[in-house]
Amino acid sequence: YYVSKLMPLMAEAQMNVVANPLINITLQARHDSYPKRRGMTRVKELMETGINVAFGHDCVMDPWYSLGSHDMLEVAGMGLHVGQMTGVEQIQGCFDAVTKNAAATMQLDGYGIAPGNNADLVILDCKSAIDAIRLRPARLKVIRHGKVIAETQKAHPVVSINGDSREIDFVPASMKAPVK
């Protein structure tokens, strides 16, 4: 009951919320007996109320979460799983939570792709936000202030079955560009 009154007030006040799915799901309720509570706030409901929700990742190779990698696509994936947000729009919302929503929370100037902005971006080896989270693709280029500061070569996975080898990519045929 209380939260149903609180969330509209948070939206009206234009508050931002940051959830940390990886560490929250690991630490919160870890001493519960069964059934265990989920260790993350009501992300889906907050988003549905119109509140700007971002995902963060605060524990990296420390005593609280030694598996942390600063991989925000991993964070988005955990957030959507823990929040049971597997609808197309919800997955996009989780991608936004580690990109534009996070930038809005931090009030970053010059964020996004537009003339006059910083030209800070990451080029992923995929075609959609869903595949970015699903496949955790290579970051082909990391660009800061218009200059490439890191690169990864495109992966070429190959599977061999009965002597027949072929490259695979796990991208549905309906999303592939036609072969010319």
Coordinates of C-alpha atoms in Angstrom, one line a residue:
Y1 CA 0.0 0.0 0.0
Y2 CA 2.7 2.5 1.0
V3 CA 4.7 2.1 -2.1
S4 CA 1.6 2.6 -4.3
K5 CA 1.4 6.1 -2.7
L6 CA 5.1 6.8 -2.8
M7 CA 5.9 6.0 -6.4
P8 CA 3.6 8.6 -8.0
L9 CA 5.1 11.2 -5.6
M10 CA 8.6 10.1 -6.7
A11 CA 7.5 10.5 -10.4
E12 CA 6.0 14.0 -9.7
A13 CA 9.2 15.0 -8.0
Q14 CA 11.2 13.7 -11.0
M15 CA 13.4 11.6 -8.8
N16 CA 15.9 9.1 -10.3
V17 CA 16.4 5.6 -8.9
V18 CA 19.6 3.6 -9.3
A19 CA 19.4 -0.2 -8.7
N20 CA 22.6 -2.3 -8.5
P21 CA 21.3 -5.8 -9.7
L22 CA 24.5 -7.8 -9.4
I23 CA 25.5 -6.8 -5.8
N24 CA 21.8 -6.4 -4.6
I25 CA 20.9 -10.0 -5.7
T26 CA 24.1 -11.3 -4.1
L27 CA 24.0 -9.6 -0.7
Q28 CA 20.4 -8.8 0.1
A29 CA 18.4 -11.6 1.7
R30 CA 21.4 -13.9 1.7
H31 CA 20.8 -15.0 5.2
D32 CA 17.1 -15.7 4.7
S33 CA 15.7 -19.1 5.0
Y34 CA 13.4 -20.2 2.2
P35 CA 11.5 -18.7 0.5
K36 CA 14.2 -16.1 -0.1
R37 CA 13.3 -12.5 -1.0
R38 CA 14.6 -11.0 -4.2
G39 CA 17.4 -8.6 -3.5
M40 CA 16.4 -5.8 -5.9
T41 CA 13.9 -2.9 -5.7
R42 CA 10.7 -2.8 -7.8
V43 CA 12.4 -1.8 -11.0
K44 CA 9.5 -2.8 -13.3
E45 CA 6.9 -0.9 -11.2
L46 CA 9.2 2.2 -10.9
M47 CA 9.6 2.2 -14.7
E48 CA 5.9 1.8 -15.3
T49 CA 5.2 4.8 -13.1
G50 CA 7.4 6.9 -15.3
I51 CA 10.4 7.2 -12.9
N52 CA 13.8 7.4 -14.5
V53 CA 15.5 4.1 -13.4
A54 CA 19.2 3.5 -14.0
F55 CA 21.3 0.4 -13.2
G56 CA 24.7 0.7 -11.6
H57 CA 27.6 -1.6 -10.8
D58 CA 29.5 -0.6 -7.7
C59 CA 31.4 -3.7 -6.5
V60 CA 34.2 -4.9 -8.7
M61 CA 36.6 -7.5 -7.5
D62 CA 36.2 -6.6 -3.9
P63 CA 35.2 -8.5 -0.8
W64 CA 31.5 -8.0 -1.4
Y65 CA 31.4 -9.1 -5.1
S66 CA 34.5 -10.6 -6.5
L67 CA 32.9 -11.4 -9.8
G68 CA 32.3 -7.7 -10.8
S69 CA 33.6 -6.8 -14.2
H70 CA 32.2 -3.3 -14.9
D71 CA 30.3 -4.9 -17.8
M72 CA 27.1 -2.9 -18.0
L73 CA 25.5 -5.3 -20.4
E74 CA 25.9 -8.0 -17.7
V75 CA 24.2 -5.6 -15.3
A76 CA 21.3 -5.0 -17.7
G77 CA 20.9 -8.8 -18.2
M78 CA 20.8 -9.5 -14.5
G79 CA 18.4 -6.6 -13.9
L80 CA 16.0 -7.9 -16.5
H81 CA 16.2 -11.5 -15.1
V82 CA 15.8 -10.5 -11.5
G83 CA 13.0 -8.1 -12.4
Q84 CA 11.3 -10.6 -14.6
M85 CA 11.3 -8.1 -17.4
T86 CA 11.6 -10.2 -20.6
G87 CA 9.1 -8.4 -22.8
V88 CA 10.6 -6.5 -25.8
E89 CA 9.8 -3.0 -24.3
Q90 CA 11.1 -4.1 -20.9
I91 CA 14.4 -5.4 -22.4
Q92 CA 14.8 -2.1 -24.1
G93 CA 14.1 -0.4 -20.8
C94 CA 16.9 -2.4 -19.2
F95 CA 19.3 -1.4 -22.0
D96 CA 18.2 2.2 -21.5
A97 CA 18.9 1.8 -17.7
V98 CA 22.6 1.3 -18.5
T99 CA 22.8 4.0 -21.2
K100 CA 20.5 7.0 -21.5
N101 CA 18.7 6.7 -18.2
A102 CA 22.1 6.5 -16.4
A103 CA 23.3 9.5 -18.3
A104 CA 20.2 11.4 -17.3
T105 CA 20.6 10.4 -13.7
M106 CA 24.2 11.7 -13.7
Q107 CA 23.1 14.8 -15.7
L108 CA 25.8 14.3 -18.3
D109 CA 26.1 17.1 -20.8
G110 CA 26.7 16.2 -24.4
Y111 CA 25.3 12.7 -24.1
G112 CA 23.9 10.9 -27.1
I113 CA 24.4 11.1 -30.8
A114 CA 23.7 14.6 -32.1
P115 CA 25.7 17.4 -33.6
G116 CA 27.8 19.2 -31.0
N117 CA 27.8 16.3 -28.5
N118 CA 30.9 14.7 -27.1
A119 CA 31.1 11.8 -29.6
D120 CA 31.5 9.3 -26.8
L121 CA 30.2 5.9 -27.8
V122 CA 30.7 2.2 -27.9
I123 CA 30.2 0.2 -31.1
L124 CA 28.8 -3.2 -30.4
D125 CA 28.9 -6.2 -32.8
C126 CA 25.1 -6.6 -32.9
K127 CA 22.0 -5.1 -34.4
S128 CA 19.7 -4.4 -31.5
A129 CA 19.5 -3.6 -27.8
I130 CA 18.0 -7.1 -27.2
D131 CA 21.0 -8.8 -28.9
A132 CA 23.4 -6.5 -27.0
I133 CA 22.0 -7.9 -23.7
R134 CA 21.4 -11.5 -25.0
L135 CA 24.7 -12.0 -26.8
R136 CA 27.0 -9.7 -24.8
P137 CA 28.9 -9.0 -28.1
A138 CA 32.4 -7.7 -28.6
R139 CA 32.8 -4.0 -28.2
L140 CA 34.3 -3.3 -31.6
K141 CA 35.3 0.2 -30.8
V142 CA 35.2 2.5 -27.8
I143 CA 35.2 6.2 -28.8
R144 CA 35.8 9.1 -26.5
H145 CA 35.7 12.7 -27.7
G146 CA 35.7 11.4 -31.3
K147 CA 38.8 9.3 -30.9
V148 CA 39.1 5.5 -30.8
I149 CA 40.6 4.6 -27.4
A150 CA 40.0 0.8 -27.5
E151 CA 39.2 -1.8 -30.2
T152 CA 38.3 -5.5 -30.3
Q153 CA 38.5 -7.7 -33.4
K154 CA 35.2 -9.1 -34.6
A155 CA 34.6 -12.6 -33.4
H156 CA 34.2 -15.4 -36.0
P157 CA 32.8 -18.4 -34.1
V158 CA 32.7 -21.7 -36.1
V159 CA 30.8 -24.8 -35.3
S160 CA 31.7 -28.2 -36.9
I161 CA 29.2 -31.0 -37.2
N162 CA 30.0 -34.2 -39.1
G163 CA 32.9 -32.6 -40.8
D164 CA 30.9 -29.6 -42.0
S165 CA 32.2 -26.4 -40.5
R166 CA 30.4 -23.1 -40.7
E167 CA 30.5 -19.7 -39.1
I168 CA 27.6 -19.0 -36.7
D169 CA 26.4 -15.8 -35.0
F170 CA 23.1 -16.7 -33.1
V171 CA 21.3 -13.8 -34.8
P172 CA 17.8 -14.8 -36.1
A173 CA 17.6 -15.0 -39.9
S174 CA 14.8 -12.4 -39.8
M175 CA 17.3 -9.8 -38.5
K176 CA 20.1 -10.4 -40.9
A177 CA 20.7 -8.2 -43.9
P178 CA 20.0 -9.8 -47.2
V179 CA 23.0 -11.4 -49.0
K180 CA 23.8 -9.6 -52.3

